[in-house]
JSON list of C-alpha atoms in Angstrom, two decimals:
[
{"chain": "A", "resi": 1, "resn": "MET", "atom": "CA", "xyz": [139.46, 112.51, 7.14]},
{"chain": "A", "resi": 2, "resn": "THR", "atom": "CA", "xyz": [138.93, 109.82, 4.52]},
{"chain": "A", "resi": 3, "resn": "PHE", "atom": "CA", "xyz": [139.59, 110.29, 0.81]},
{"chain": "A", "resi": 4, "resn": "ASN", "atom": "CA", "xyz": [137.56, 108.70, -1.98]},
{"chain": "A", "resi": 5, "resn": "PHE", "atom": "CA", "xyz": [139.61, 106.72, -4.50]},
{"chain": "A", "resi": 6, "resn": "LEU", "atom": "CA", "xyz": [137.84, 105.72, -7.74]},
{"chain": "A", "resi": 7, "resn": "VAL", "atom": "CA", "xyz": [139.25, 103.01, -9.99]},
{"chain": "A", "resi": 8, "resn": "ALA", "atom": "CA", "xyz": [138.18, 102.95, -13.65]},
{"chain": "A", "resi": 9, "resn": "PRO", "atom": "CA", "xyz": [136.10, 99.80, -14.36]},
{"chain": "A", "resi": 10, "resn": "ASP", "atom": "CA", "xyz": [138.09, 98.58, -17.36]},
{"chain": "A", "resi": 11, "resn": "PHE", "atom": "CA", "xyz": [140.53, 96.13, -15.80]},
{"chain": "A", "resi": 12, "resn": "PRO", "atom": "CA", "xyz": [140.36, 92.32, -16.13]},
{"chain": "A", "resi": 13, "resn": "PRO", "atom": "CA", "xyz": [138.14, 90.65, -13.47]},
{"chain": "A", "resi": 14, "resn": "ASP", "atom": "CA", "xyz": [141.10, 88.82, -11.95]},
{"chain": "A", "resi": 15, "resn": "ARG", "atom": "CA", "xyz": [142.59, 92.20, -10.97]},
{"chain": "A", "resi": 16, "resn": "PHE", "atom": "CA", "xyz": [139.58, 93.12, -8.82]},
{"chain": "A", "resi": 17, "resn": "SER", "atom": "CA", "xyz": [140.99, 91.89, -5.52]},
{"chain": "A", "resi": 18, "resn": "GLY", "atom": "CA", "xyz": [144.33, 93.50, -6.34]},
{"chain": "A", "resi": 19, "resn": "TRP", "atom": "CA", "xyz": [142.82, 96.97, -6.03]},
{"chain": "A", "resi": 20, "resn": "TYR", "atom": "CA", "xyz": [141.53, 96.21, -2.54]},
{"chain": "A", "resi": 21, "resn": "MET", "atom": "CA", "xyz": [144.96, 94.89, -1.61]},
{"chain": "A", "resi": 22, "resn": "PHE", "atom": "CA", "xyz": [146.59, 98.01, -3.05]},
{"chain": "A", "resi": 23, "resn": "ASN", "atom": "CA", "xyz": [144.18, 100.30, -1.21]},
{"chain": "A", "resi": 24, "resn": "THR", "atom": "CA", "xyz": [144.82, 98.52, 2.09]},
{"chain": "A", "resi": 25, "resn": "LEU", "atom": "CA", "xyz": [148.58, 98.79, 1.63]},
{"chain": "A", "resi": 26, "resn": "LEU", "atom": "CA", "xyz": [148.34, 102.44, 0.60]},
{"chain": "A", "resi": 27, "resn": "GLN", "atom": "CA", "xyz": [146.34, 103.29, 3.72]},
{"chain": "A", "resi": 28, "resn": "ARG", "atom": "CA", "xyz": [148.66, 101.40, 6.04]},
{"chain": "A", "resi": 29, "resn": "ARG", "atom": "CA", "xyz": [151.85, 102.94, 4.66]},
{"chain": "A", "resi": 30, "resn": "SER", "atom": "CA", "xyz": [150.55, 106.50, 4.28]},
{"chain": "A", "resi": 31, "resn": "SER", "atom": "CA", "xyz": [148.45, 106.57, 7.48]},
{"chain": "A", "resi": 32, "resn": "ILE", "atom": "CA", "xyz": [145.66, 108.17, 5.43]},
{"chain": "A", "resi": 33, "resn": "GLY", "atom": "CA", "xyz": [142.11, 106.85, 5.31]},
{"chain": "A", "resi": 34, "resn": "ILE", "atom": "CA", "xyz": [141.05, 105.97, 1.77]},
{"chain": "A", "resi": 35, "resn": "HIS", "atom": "CA", "xyz": [137.64, 104.69, 0.68]},
{"chain": "A", "resi": 36, "resn": "LEU", "atom": "CA", "xyz": [137.77, 102.64, -2.52]},
{"chain": "A", "resi": 37, "resn": "LEU", "atom": "CA", "xyz": [135.10, 103.25, -5.15]},
{"chain": "A", "resi": 38, "resn": "MET", "atom": "CA", "xyz": [134.74, 100.47, -7.73]},
{"chain": "A", "resi": 39, "resn": "PRO", "atom": "CA", "xyz": [132.08, 101.40, -10.31]},
{"chain": "A", "resi": 40, "resn": "ALA", "atom": "CA", "xyz": [130.66, 98.48, -12.26]},
{"chain": "A", "resi": 41, "resn": "ASP", "atom": "CA", "xyz": [130.69, 100.30, -15.59]},
{"chain": "A", "resi": 42, "resn": "ARG", "atom": "CA", "xyz": [131.32, 103.65, -17.23]},
{"chain": "A", "resi": 43, "resn": "SER", "atom": "CA", "xyz": [127.82, 104.93, -16.43]},
{"chain": "A", "resi": 44, "resn": "GLU", "atom": "CA", "xyz": [128.29, 104.30, -12.72]},
{"chain": "A", "resi": 45, "resn": "GLN", "atom": "CA", "xyz": [131.75, 105.86, -12.90]},
{"chain": "A", "resi": 46, "resn": "GLU", "atom": "CA", "xyz": [130.29, 109.07, -14.34]},
{"chain": "A", "resi": 47, "resn": "GLN", "atom": "CA", "xyz": [127.59, 109.07, -11.68]},
{"chain": "A", "resi": 48, "resn": "MET", "atom": "CA", "xyz": [130.15, 108.72, -8.87]},
{"chain": "A", "resi": 49, "resn": "LEU", "atom": "CA", "xyz": [132.31, 111.49, -10.29]},
{"chain": "A", "resi": 50, "resn": "ALA", "atom": "CA", "xyz": [129.25, 113.76, -10.50]},
{"chain": "A", "resi": 51, "resn": "GLU", "atom": "CA", "xyz": [127.79, 112.99, -7.09]},
{"chain": "A", "resi": 52, "resn": "LYS", "atom": "CA", "xyz": [130.79, 112.38, -4.84]},
{"chain": "A", "resi": 53, "resn": "GLU", "atom": "CA", "xyz": [133.94, 114.26, -3.91]},
{"chain": "A", "resi": 54, "resn": "VAL", "atom": "CA", "xyz": [136.40, 111.95, -5.63]},
{"chain": "A", "resi": 55, "resn": "ASP", "atom": "CA", "xyz": [139.91, 112.77, -4.43]},
{"chain": "A", "resi": 56, "resn": "LEU", "atom": "CA", "xyz": [141.96, 110.12, -6.23]},
{"chain": "A", "resi": 57, "resn": "VAL", "atom": "CA", "xyz": [141.25, 108.47, -9.58]},
{"chain": "A", "resi": 58, "resn": "TYR", "atom": "CA", "xyz": [142.92, 105.67, -11.48]},
{"chain": "A", "resi": 59, "resn": "ALA", "atom": "CA", "xyz": [141.75, 106.80, -14.90]},
{"chain": "A", "resi": 60, "resn": "ASN", "atom": "CA", "xyz": [142.05, 105.64, -18.48]},
{"chain": "A", "resi": 61, "resn": "PRO", "atom": "CA", "xyz": [143.77, 108.10, -20.86]},
{"chain": "A", "resi": 62, "resn": "PHE", "atom": "CA", "xyz": [140.57, 109.50, -22.34]},
{"chain": "A", "resi": 63, "resn": "ASP", "atom": "CA", "xyz": [138.96, 110.22, -18.97]},
{"chain": "A", "resi": 64, "resn": "ALA", "atom": "CA", "xyz": [142.26, 111.53, -17.63]},
{"chain": "A", "resi": 65, "resn": "SER", "atom": "CA", "xyz": [142.31, 114.15, -20.39]},
{"chain": "A", "resi": 66, "resn": "ALA", "atom": "CA", "xyz": [138.90, 115.49, -19.33]},
{"chain": "A", "resi": 67, "resn": "LEU", "atom": "CA", "xyz": [139.62, 115.28, -15.61]},
{"chain": "A", "resi": 68, "resn": "VAL", "atom": "CA", "xyz": [142.89, 117.21, -16.00]},
{"chain": "A", "resi": 69, "resn": "ARG", "atom": "CA", "xyz": [141.71, 119.89, -18.40]},
{"chain": "A", "resi": 70, "resn": "GLU", "atom": "CA", "xyz": [138.13, 120.36, -17.24]},
{"chain": "A", "resi": 71, "resn": "HIS", "atom": "CA", "xyz": [138.22, 119.52, -13.54]},
{"chain": "A", "resi": 72, "resn": "GLY", "atom": "CA", "xyz": [141.74, 120.43, -12.43]},
{"chain": "A", "resi": 73, "resn": "TYR", "atom": "CA", "xyz": [142.99, 116.97, -11.46]},
{"chain": "A", "resi": 74, "resn": "ARG", "atom": "CA", "xyz": [146.74, 116.37, -11.60]},
{"chain": "A", "resi": 75, "resn": "ALA", "atom": "CA", "xyz": [148.44, 113.16, -12.70]},
{"chain": "A", "resi": 76, "resn": "PHE", "atom": "CA", "xyz": [151.19, 112.07, -10.31]},
{"chain": "A", "resi": 77, "resn": "ALA", "atom": "CA", "xyz": [151.97, 108.44, -11.15]},
{"chain": "A", "resi": 78, "resn": "ARG", "atom": "CA", "xyz": [151.41, 105.64, -13.65]},
{"chain": "A", "resi": 79, "resn": "PRO", "atom": "CA", "xyz": [152.26, 101.93, -13.81]},
{"chain": "A", "resi": 80, "resn": "VAL", "atom": "CA", "xyz": [155.70, 101.20, -15.22]},
{"chain": "A", "resi": 81, "resn": "ASP", "atom": "CA", "xyz": [155.73, 99.74, -18.73]},
{"chain": "A", "resi": 82, "resn": "CYS", "atom": "CA", "xyz": [151.95, 99.22, -18.86]},
{"chain": "A", "resi": 83, "resn": "SER", "atom": "CA", "xyz": [150.83, 101.13, -21.93]},
{"chain": "A", "resi": 84, "resn": "ASP", "atom": "CA", "xyz": [147.18, 100.97, -22.97]},
{"chain": "A", "resi": 85, "resn": "GLU", "atom": "CA", "xyz": [147.36, 98.93, -26.14]},
{"chain": "A", "resi": 86, "resn": "MET", "atom": "CA", "xyz": [144.27, 97.49, -27.79]},
{"chain": "A", "resi": 87, "resn": "VAL", "atom": "CA", "xyz": [143.42, 94.43, -29.83]},
{"chain": "A", "resi": 88, "resn": "ILE", "atom": "CA", "xyz": [140.98, 93.93, -32.68]},
{"chain": "A", "resi": 89, "resn": "ALA", "atom": "CA", "xyz": [140.08, 90.24, -32.76]},
{"chain": "A", "resi": 90, "resn": "THR", "atom": "CA", "xyz": [137.64, 87.92, -34.46]},
{"chain": "A", "resi": 91, "resn": "ALA", "atom": "CA", "xyz": [136.61, 84.28, -34.12]},
{"chain": "A", "resi": 92, "resn": "ALA", "atom": "CA", "xyz": [139.29, 81.75, -35.05]},
{"chain": "A", "resi": 93, "resn": "ASP", "atom": "CA", "xyz": [137.12, 80.34, -37.84]},
{"chain": "A", "resi": 94, "resn": "SER", "atom": "CA", "xyz": [136.26, 83.75, -39.30]},
{"chain": "A", "resi": 95, "resn": "PRO", "atom": "CA", "xyz": [137.23, 84.29, -42.95]},
{"chain": "A", "resi": 96, "resn": "LEU", "atom": "CA", "xyz": [138.70, 87.66, -41.97]},
{"chain": "A", "resi": 97, "resn": "SER", "atom": "CA", "xyz": [142.49, 87.67, -42.15]},
{"chain": "A", "resi": 98, "resn": "GLY", "atom": "CA", "xyz": [143.15, 91.32, -41.31]},
{"chain": "A", "resi": 99, "resn": "VAL", "atom": "CA", "xyz": [141.37, 94.60, -40.59]},
{"chain": "A", "resi": 100, "resn": "GLU", "atom": "CA", "xyz": [141.52, 95.53, -44.27]},
{"chain": "A", "resi": 101, "resn": "ALA", "atom": "CA", "xyz": [139.02, 92.70, -44.90]},
{"chain": "A", "resi": 102, "resn": "LEU", "atom": "CA", "xyz": [136.35, 94.50, -42.86]},
{"chain": "A", "resi": 103, "resn": "LYS", "atom": "CA", "xyz": [133.79, 96.25, -45.07]},
{"chain": "A", "resi": 104, "resn": "PRO", "atom": "CA", "xyz": [131.25, 99.05, -44.50]},
{"chain": "A", "resi": 105, "resn": "GLY", "atom": "CA", "xyz": [128.41, 97.71, -42.39]},
{"chain": "A", "resi": 106, "resn": "ALA", "atom": "CA", "xyz": [130.70, 95.38, -40.43]},
{"chain": "A", "resi": 107, "resn": "SER", "atom": "CA", "xyz": [129.56, 94.80, -36.85]},
{"chain": "A", "resi": 108, "resn": "ILE", "atom": "CA", "xyz": [132.04, 95.39, -34.03]},
{"chain": "A", "resi": 109, "resn": "ALA", "atom": "CA", "xyz": [131.46, 94.81, -30.31]},
{"chain": "A", "resi": 110, "resn": "LEU", "atom": "CA", "xyz": [133.13, 97.06, -27.75]},
{"chain": "A", "resi": 111, "resn": "THR", "atom": "CA", "xyz": [132.74, 98.44, -24.24]},
{"chain": "A", "resi": 112, "resn": "GLY", "atom": "CA", "xyz": [132.26, 102.07, -23.25]},
{"chain": "A", "resi": 113, "resn": "ASN", "atom": "CA", "xyz": [136.05, 102.53, -23.02]},
{"chain": "A", "resi": 114, "resn": "THR", "atom": "CA", "xyz": [136.46, 105.55, -25.29]},
{"chain": "A", "resi": 115, "resn": "ASP", "atom": "CA", "xyz": [140.24, 105.44, -25.66]},
{"chain": "A", "resi": 116, "resn": "VAL", "atom": "CA", "xyz": [140.06, 101.84, -26.91]},
{"chain": "A", "resi": 117, "resn": "LYS", "atom": "CA", "xyz": [137.50, 102.90, -29.50]},
{"chain": "A", "resi": 118, "resn": "LEU", "atom": "CA", "xyz": [139.66, 105.84, -30.64]},
{"chain": "A", "resi": 119, "resn": "ILE", "atom": "CA", "xyz": [142.74, 103.66, -31.04]},
{"chain": "A", "resi": 120, "resn": "GLY", "atom": "CA", "xyz": [140.66, 101.01, -32.79]},
{"chain": "A", "resi": 121, "resn": "LEU", "atom": "CA", "xyz": [139.36, 103.51, -35.33]},
{"chain": "A", "resi": 122, "resn": "ARG", "atom": "CA", "xyz": [142.95, 104.41, -36.17]},
{"chain": "A", "resi": 123, "resn": "LEU", "atom": "CA", "xyz": [143.76, 100.75, -36.64]},
{"chain": "A", "resi": 124, "resn": "LEU", "atom": "CA", "xyz": [140.81, 100.44, -39.02]},
{"chain": "A", "resi": 125, "resn": "GLU", "atom": "CA", "xyz": [142.25, 103.03, -41.40]},
{"chain": "A", "resi": 126, "resn": "PRO", "atom": "CA", "xyz": [143.72, 100.35, -43.74]},
{"chain": "A", "resi": 127, "resn": "ALA", "atom": "CA", "xyz": [140.13, 99.24, -44.34]},
{"chain": "A", "resi": 128, "resn": "ASP", "atom": "CA", "xyz": [139.15, 102.85, -45.15]},
{"chain": "A", "resi": 129, "resn": "LEU", "atom": "CA", "xyz": [136.39, 102.67, -42.53]},
{"chain": "A", "resi": 130, "resn": "THR", "atom": "CA", "xyz": [135.06, 105.56, -40.46]},
{"chain": "A", "resi": 131, "resn": "GLU", "atom": "CA", "xyz": [132.98, 105.47, -37.29]},
{"chain": "A", "resi": 132, "resn": "ALA", "atom": "CA", "xyz": [129.80, 105.86, -39.34]},
{"chain": "A", "resi": 133, "resn": "ASP", "atom": "CA", "xyz": [130.64, 102.78, -41.43]},
{"chain": "A", "resi": 134, "resn": "ILE", "atom": "CA", "xyz": [130.49, 100.43, -38.44]},
{"chain": "A", "resi": 135, "resn": "ASP", "atom": "CA", "xyz": [127.52, 98.76, -36.79]},
{"chain": "A", "resi": 136, "resn": "TRP", "atom": "CA", "xyz": [128.61, 99.22, -33.16]},
{"chain": "A", "resi": 137, "resn": "GLN", "atom": "CA", "xyz": [127.42, 96.76, -30.52]},
{"chain": "A", "resi": 138, "resn": "VAL", "atom": "CA", "xyz": [128.12, 98.04, -26.99]},
{"chain": "A", "resi": 139, "resn": "ALA", "atom": "CA", "xyz": [128.72, 95.47, -24.24]},
{"chain": "A", "resi": 140, "resn": "ASP", "atom": "CA", "xyz": [129.13, 95.81, -20.48]},
{"chain": "A", "resi": 141, "resn": "SER", "atom": "CA", "xyz": [132.51, 94.08, -20.31]},
{"chain": "A", "resi": 142, "resn": "TYR", "atom": "CA", "xyz": [135.32, 92.64, -22.41]},
{"chain": "A", "resi": 143, "resn": "GLN", "atom": "CA", "xyz": [134.06, 89.18, -21.48]},
{"chain": "A", "resi": 144, "resn": "ALA", "atom": "CA", "xyz": [130.71, 90.11, -23.04]},
{"chain": "A", "resi": 145, "resn": "VAL", "atom": "CA", "xyz": [132.53, 91.39, -26.14]},
{"chain": "A", "resi": 146, "resn": "ALA", "atom": "CA", "xyz": [134.32, 88.05, -26.42]},
{"chain": "A", "resi": 147, "resn": "ARG", "atom": "CA", "xyz": [131.02, 86.16, -26.14]},
{"chain": "A", "resi": 148, "resn": "GLN", "atom": "CA", "xyz": [129.56, 88.17, -29.01]},
{"chain": "A", "resi": 149, "resn": "VAL", "atom": "CA", "xyz": [132.64, 87.49, -31.14]},
{"chain": "A", "resi": 150, "resn": "LEU", "atom": "CA", "xyz": [132.67, 83.76, -30.38]},
{"chain": "A", "resi": 151, "resn": "SER", "atom": "CA", "xyz": [128.94, 83.35, -30.98]},
{"chain": "A", "resi": 152, "resn": "GLY", "atom": "CA", "xyz": [129.20, 85.01, -34.39]},
{"chain": "A", "resi": 153, "resn": "GLN", "atom": "CA", "xyz": [126.94, 87.91, -33.40]},
{"chain": "A", "resi": 154, "resn": "VAL", "atom": "CA", "xyz": [129.59, 90.38, -34.59]},
{"chain": "A", "resi": 155, "resn": "ASP", "atom": "CA", "xyz": [132.41, 90.37, -37.10]},
{"chain": "A", "resi": 156, "resn": "ALA", "atom": "CA", "xyz": [135.06, 91.52, -34.62]},
{"chain": "A", "resi": 157, "resn": "GLY", "atom": "CA", "xyz": [135.62, 92.96, -31.16]},
{"chain": "A", "resi": 158, "resn": "PHE", "atom": "CA", "xyz": [137.65, 95.81, -29.68]},
{"chain": "A", "resi": 159, "resn": "PHE", "atom": "CA", "xyz": [139.58, 94.84, -26.54]},
{"chain": "A", "resi": 160, "resn": "LEU", "atom": "CA", "xyz": [141.96, 96.48, -24.13]},
{"chain": "A", "resi": 161, "resn": "ALA", "atom": "CA", "xyz": [145.04, 94.35, -24.75]},
{"chain": "A", "resi": 162, "resn": "ASP", "atom": "CA", "xyz": [145.57, 93.57, -21.06]},
{"chain": "A", "resi": 163, "resn": "ALA", "atom": "CA", "xyz": [141.99, 92.31, -20.80]},
{"chain": "A", "resi": 164, "resn": "PHE", "atom": "CA", "xyz": [142.28, 90.29, -24.01]},
{"chain": "A", "resi": 165, "resn": "HIS", "atom": "CA", "xyz": [145.49, 88.54, -23.00]},
{"chain": "A", "resi": 166, "resn": "SER", "atom": "CA", "xyz": [144.03, 87.69, -19.58]},
{"chain": "A", "resi": 167, "resn": "PHE", "atom": "CA", "xyz": [141.32, 85.50, -21.13]},
{"chain": "A", "resi": 168, "resn": "SER", "atom": "CA", "xyz": [141.54, 81.77, -20.51]},
{"chain": "A", "resi": 169, "resn": "ARG", "atom": "CA", "xyz": [143.65, 79.65, -22.81]},
{"chain": "A", "resi": 170, "resn": "LEU", "atom": "CA", "xyz": [140.48, 78.06, -24.21]},
{"chain": "A", "resi": 171, "resn": "THR", "atom": "CA", "xyz": [138.92, 81.45, -25.06]},
{"chain": "A", "resi": 172, "resn": "LEU", "atom": "CA", "xyz": [142.11, 82.67, -26.71]},
{"chain": "A", "resi": 173, "resn": "SER", "atom": "CA", "xyz": [142.37, 79.47, -28.76]},
{"chain": "A", "resi": 174, "resn": "ARG", "atom": "CA", "xyz": [138.94, 80.23, -30.23]},
{"chain": "A", "resi": 175, "resn": "MET", "atom": "CA", "xyz": [139.91, 83.73, -31.34]},
{"chain": "A", "resi": 176, "resn": "LYS", "atom": "CA", "xyz": [142.48, 85.31, -33.63]},
{"chain": "A", "resi": 177, "resn": "VAL", "atom": "CA", "xyz": [144.04, 88.74, -33.51]},
{"chain": "A", "resi": 178, "resn": "LEU", "atom": "CA", "xyz": [143.59, 90.91, -36.58]},
{"chain": "A", "resi": 179, "resn": "VAL", "atom": "CA", "xyz": [145.82, 93.69, -35.26]},
{"chain": "A", "resi": 180, "resn": "GLU", "atom": "CA", "xyz": [147.30, 94.93, -31.96]},
{"chain": "A", "resi": 181, "resn": "SER", "atom": "CA", "xyz": [148.39, 98.51, -31.36]},
{"chain": "A", "resi": 182, "resn": "GLN", "atom": "CA", "xyz": [151.91, 99.54, -30.34]},
{"chain": "A", "resi": 183, "resn": "LEU", "atom": "CA", "xyz": [151.50, 103.13, -29.22]},
{"chain": "A", "resi": 184, "resn": "ARG", "atom": "CA", "xyz": [153.54, 102.89, -25.97]},
{"chain": "A", "resi": 185, "resn": "ASP", "atom": "CA", "xyz": [152.82, 106.44, -24.75]},
{"chain": "A", "resi": 186, "resn": "ILE", "atom": "CA", "xyz": [149.15, 106.12, -23.72]},
{"chain": "A", "resi": 187, "resn": "THR", "atom": "CA", "xyz": [148.55, 104.76, -20.22]},
{"chain": "A", "resi": 188, "resn": "HIS", "atom": "CA", "xyz": [146.17, 104.73, -17.30]},
{"chain": "A", "resi": 189, "resn": "VAL", "atom": "CA", "xyz": [147.24, 107.28, -14.68]},
{"chain": "A", "resi": 190, "resn": "LEU", "atom": "CA", "xyz": [146.77, 108.09, -11.01]},
{"chain": "A", "resi": 191, "resn": "LEU", "atom": "CA", "xyz": [145.17, 111.52, -10.53]},
{"chain": "A", "resi": 192, "resn": "SER", "atom": "CA", "xyz": [144.64, 113.66, -7.45]},
{"chain": "A", "resi": 193, "resn": "HIS", "atom": "CA", "xyz": [142.26, 116.57, -6.90]},
{"chain": "A", "resi": 194, "resn": "PRO", "atom": "CA", "xyz": [143.74, 119.94, -5.84]},
{"chain": "A", "resi": 195, "resn": "ARG", "atom": "CA", "xyz": [141.75, 119.86, -2.58]},
{"chain": "A", "resi": 196, "resn": "ILE", "atom": "CA", "xyz": [144.12, 117.18, -1.26]},
{"chain": "A", "resi": 197, "resn": "ASP", "atom": "CA", "xyz": [147.34, 118.89, -2.42]},
{"chain": "A", "resi": 198, "resn": "GLU", "atom": "CA", "xyz": [148.75, 119.06, 1.11]},
{"chain": "A", "resi": 199, "resn": "HIS", "atom": "CA", "xyz": [148.55, 115.27, 1.34]},
{"chain": "A", "resi": 200, "resn": "LEU", "atom": "CA", "xyz": [149.85, 114.57, -2.16]},
{"chain": "A", "resi": 201, "resn": "PRO", "atom": "CA", "xyz": [153.58, 114.37, -1.26]},
{"chain": "A", "resi": 202, "resn": "ILE", "atom": "CA", "xyz": [153.05, 111.49, 1.18]},
{"chain": "A", "resi": 203, "resn": "LEU", "atom": "CA", "xyz": [150.58, 109.74, -1.15]},
{"chain": "A", "resi": 204, "resn": "ARG", "atom": "CA", "xyz": [152.97, 110.02, -4.09]},
{"chain": "A", "resi": 205, "resn": "GLU", "atom": "CA", "xyz": [155.93, 108.86, -2.00]},
{"chain": "A", "resi": 206, "resn": "THR", "atom": "CA", "xyz": [153.90, 105.91, -0.74]},
{"chain": "A", "resi": 207, "resn": "VAL", "atom": "CA", "xyz": [152.71, 104.86, -4.21]},
{"chain": "A", "resi": 208, "resn": "LEU", "atom": "CA", "xyz": [156.19, 105.14, -5.72]},
{"chain": "A", "resi": 209, "resn": "GLY", "atom": "CA", "xyz": [157.61, 103.22, -2.76]},
{"chain": "A", "resi": 210, "resn": "ILE", "atom": "CA", "xyz": [155.44, 100.17, -3.40]},
{"chain": "A", "resi": 211, "resn": "ARG", "atom": "CA", "xyz": [158.09, 98.14, -5.18]},
{"chain": "A", "resi": 212, "resn": "GLY", "atom": "CA", "xyz": [158.54, 94.41, -5.44]},
{"chain": "A", "resi": 213, "resn": "GLU", "atom": "CA", "xyz": [162.24, 94.25, -4.63]},
{"chain": "A", "resi": 214, "resn": "ASP", "atom": "CA", "xyz": [162.87, 92.85, -1.15]},
{"chain": "A", "resi": 215, "resn": "ASP", "atom": "CA", "xyz": [159.28, 93.63, -0.14]},
{"chain": "A", "resi": 216, "resn": "ALA", "atom": "CA", "xyz": [157.11, 90.53, -0.21]},
{"chain": "A", "resi": 217, "resn": "GLY", "atom": "CA", "xyz": [153.93, 92.41, 0.74]},
{"chain": "A", "resi": 218, "resn": "ALA", "atom": "CA", "xyz": [154.34, 94.94, -2.06]},
{"chain": "A", "resi": 219, "resn": "ALA", "atom": "CA", "xyz": [155.33, 92.25, -4.55]},
{"chain": "A", "resi": 220, "resn": "GLU", "atom": "CA", "xyz": [152.13, 90.31, -3.85]},
{"chain": "A", "resi": 221, "resn": "VAL", "atom": "CA", "xyz": [150.01, 93.43, -4.39]},
{"chain": "A", "resi": 222, "resn": "LEU", "atom": "CA", "xyz": [151.77, 94.39, -7.63]},
{"chain": "A", "resi": 223, "resn": "GLU", "atom": "CA", "xyz": [151.44, 90.84, -8.93]},
{"chain": "A", "resi": 224, "resn": "ALA", "atom": "CA", "xyz": [147.70, 90.94, -8.21]},
{"chain": "A", "resi": 225, "resn": "LEU", "atom": "CA", "xyz": [147.41, 94.23, -10.12]},
{"chain": "A", "resi": 226, "resn": "GLY", "atom": "CA", "xyz": [149.60, 93.11, -13.01]},
{"chain": "A", "resi": 227, "resn": "PHE", "atom": "CA", "xyz": [152.00, 96.01, -12.33]},
{"chain": "A", "resi": 228, "resn": "ARG", "atom": "CA", "xyz": [155.08, 93.95, -11.55]},
{"chain": "A", "resi": 229, "resn": "GLN", "atom": "CA", "xyz": [157.46, 96.91, -11.81]},
{"chain": "A", "resi": 230, "resn": "GLY", "atom": "CA", "xyz": [155.34, 99.19, -9.65]},
{"chain": "A", "resi": 231, "resn": "PHE", "atom": "CA", "xyz": [154.64, 102.84, -10.40]},
{"chain": "A", "resi": 232, "resn": "GLU", "atom": "CA", "xyz": [156.69, 105.71, -11.75]},
{"chain": "A", "resi": 233, "resn": "GLN", "atom": "CA", "xyz": [156.27, 109.43, -11.21]},
{"chain": "A", "resi": 234, "resn": "MET", "atom": "CA", "xyz": [154.41, 111.31, -13.92]},
{"chain": "A", "resi": 235, "resn": "GLU", "atom": "CA", "xyz": [155.36, 114.91, -14.61]},
{"chain": "A", "resi": 236, "resn": "ALA", "atom": "CA", "xyz": [153.08, 117.64, -16.00]},
{"chain": "A", "resi": 237, "resn": "GLU", "atom": "CA", "xyz": [154.80, 117.51, -19.39]},
{"chain": "A", "resi": 238, "resn": "ASP", "atom": "CA", "xyz": [154.20, 113.74, -19.59]},
{"chain": "A", "resi": 239, "resn": "VAL", "atom": "CA", "xyz": [150.51, 114.31, -19.01]},
{"chain": "A", "resi": 240, "resn": "GLU", "atom": "CA", "xyz": [150.28, 117.07, -21.61]},
{"chain": "A", "resi": 241, "resn": "PHE", "atom": "CA", "xyz": [152.05, 114.89, -24.18]},
{"chain": "A", "resi": 242, "resn": "MET", "atom": "CA", "xyz": [149.58, 112.06, -23.59]},
{"chain": "A", "resi": 243, "resn": "ILE", "atom": "CA", "xyz": [146.60, 114.40, -23.77]},
{"chain": "A", "resi": 244, "resn": "ASP", "atom": "CA", "xyz": [147.91, 115.78, -27.06]},
{"chain": "A", "resi": 245, "resn": "LEU", "atom": "CA", "xyz": [148.07, 112.21, -28.37]},
{"chain": "A", "resi": 246, "resn": "MET", "atom": "CA", "xyz": [144.47, 111.64, -27.33]},
{"chain": "A", "resi": 247, "resn": "ASP", "atom": "CA", "xyz": [143.48, 114.86, -29.10]},
{"chain": "A", "resi": 248, "resn": "THR", "atom": "CA", "xyz": [145.22, 113.58, -32.22]},
{"chain": "A", "resi": 249, "resn": "LEU", "atom": "CA", "xyz": [143.19, 110.37, -32.06]},
{"chain": "A", "resi": 250, "resn": "LEU", "atom": "CA", "xyz": [140.01, 112.44, -31.77]},
{"chain": "A", "resi": 251, "resn": "ASP", "atom": "CA", "xyz": [140.81, 114.50, -34.88]}
]
């Protein structure tokens, strides 16, 4: 038996190989066959979830809420100290000095990452802007968002903080941060479907056992993923608290 493992397509490009390394290590240490699914964008992710039996998902907080409440998935782990913060940034030479300088009709580039958009809308509250006040420009990736910002096509961009801070030094030098969130309690999570419940204990034990201390192989994988402290167990109450936070952002 081989399980399907889908990874949300909202990580920086330099983490791509890390997921293959992680999947290889997870298979070797759990003795379970796992097929990695790497959708190119949110549309392909939704298609895979609809058409395939996806047993494991590394999901962003917004998708995790739906997968848990509507499809019965259970969260069992999350990266340690890797909260999903977001950045609103503009070009370095922009006259904007803060989000409060954005006016109705302002153009903002973003990806299809819904949780980033929800957090960003909260951060726009000092400007008294609602979703309807913004001219949204949807891009395929955070790199594409950055290109729109740097070319002056938009006034600002919404970025997952991890993706933003992974840009090259040159790209970062040409941009300035208007605001960065500090929510702390919203994270990507590892989910499992109930149909693989009998295998969950060994999968969870394996994931939590991938630690960098005195384990060069694990340390290399975690470094490639950007999860230097590994994973921690996630309890049902932790998941419900995060989902409640996402609901608050939706209100």
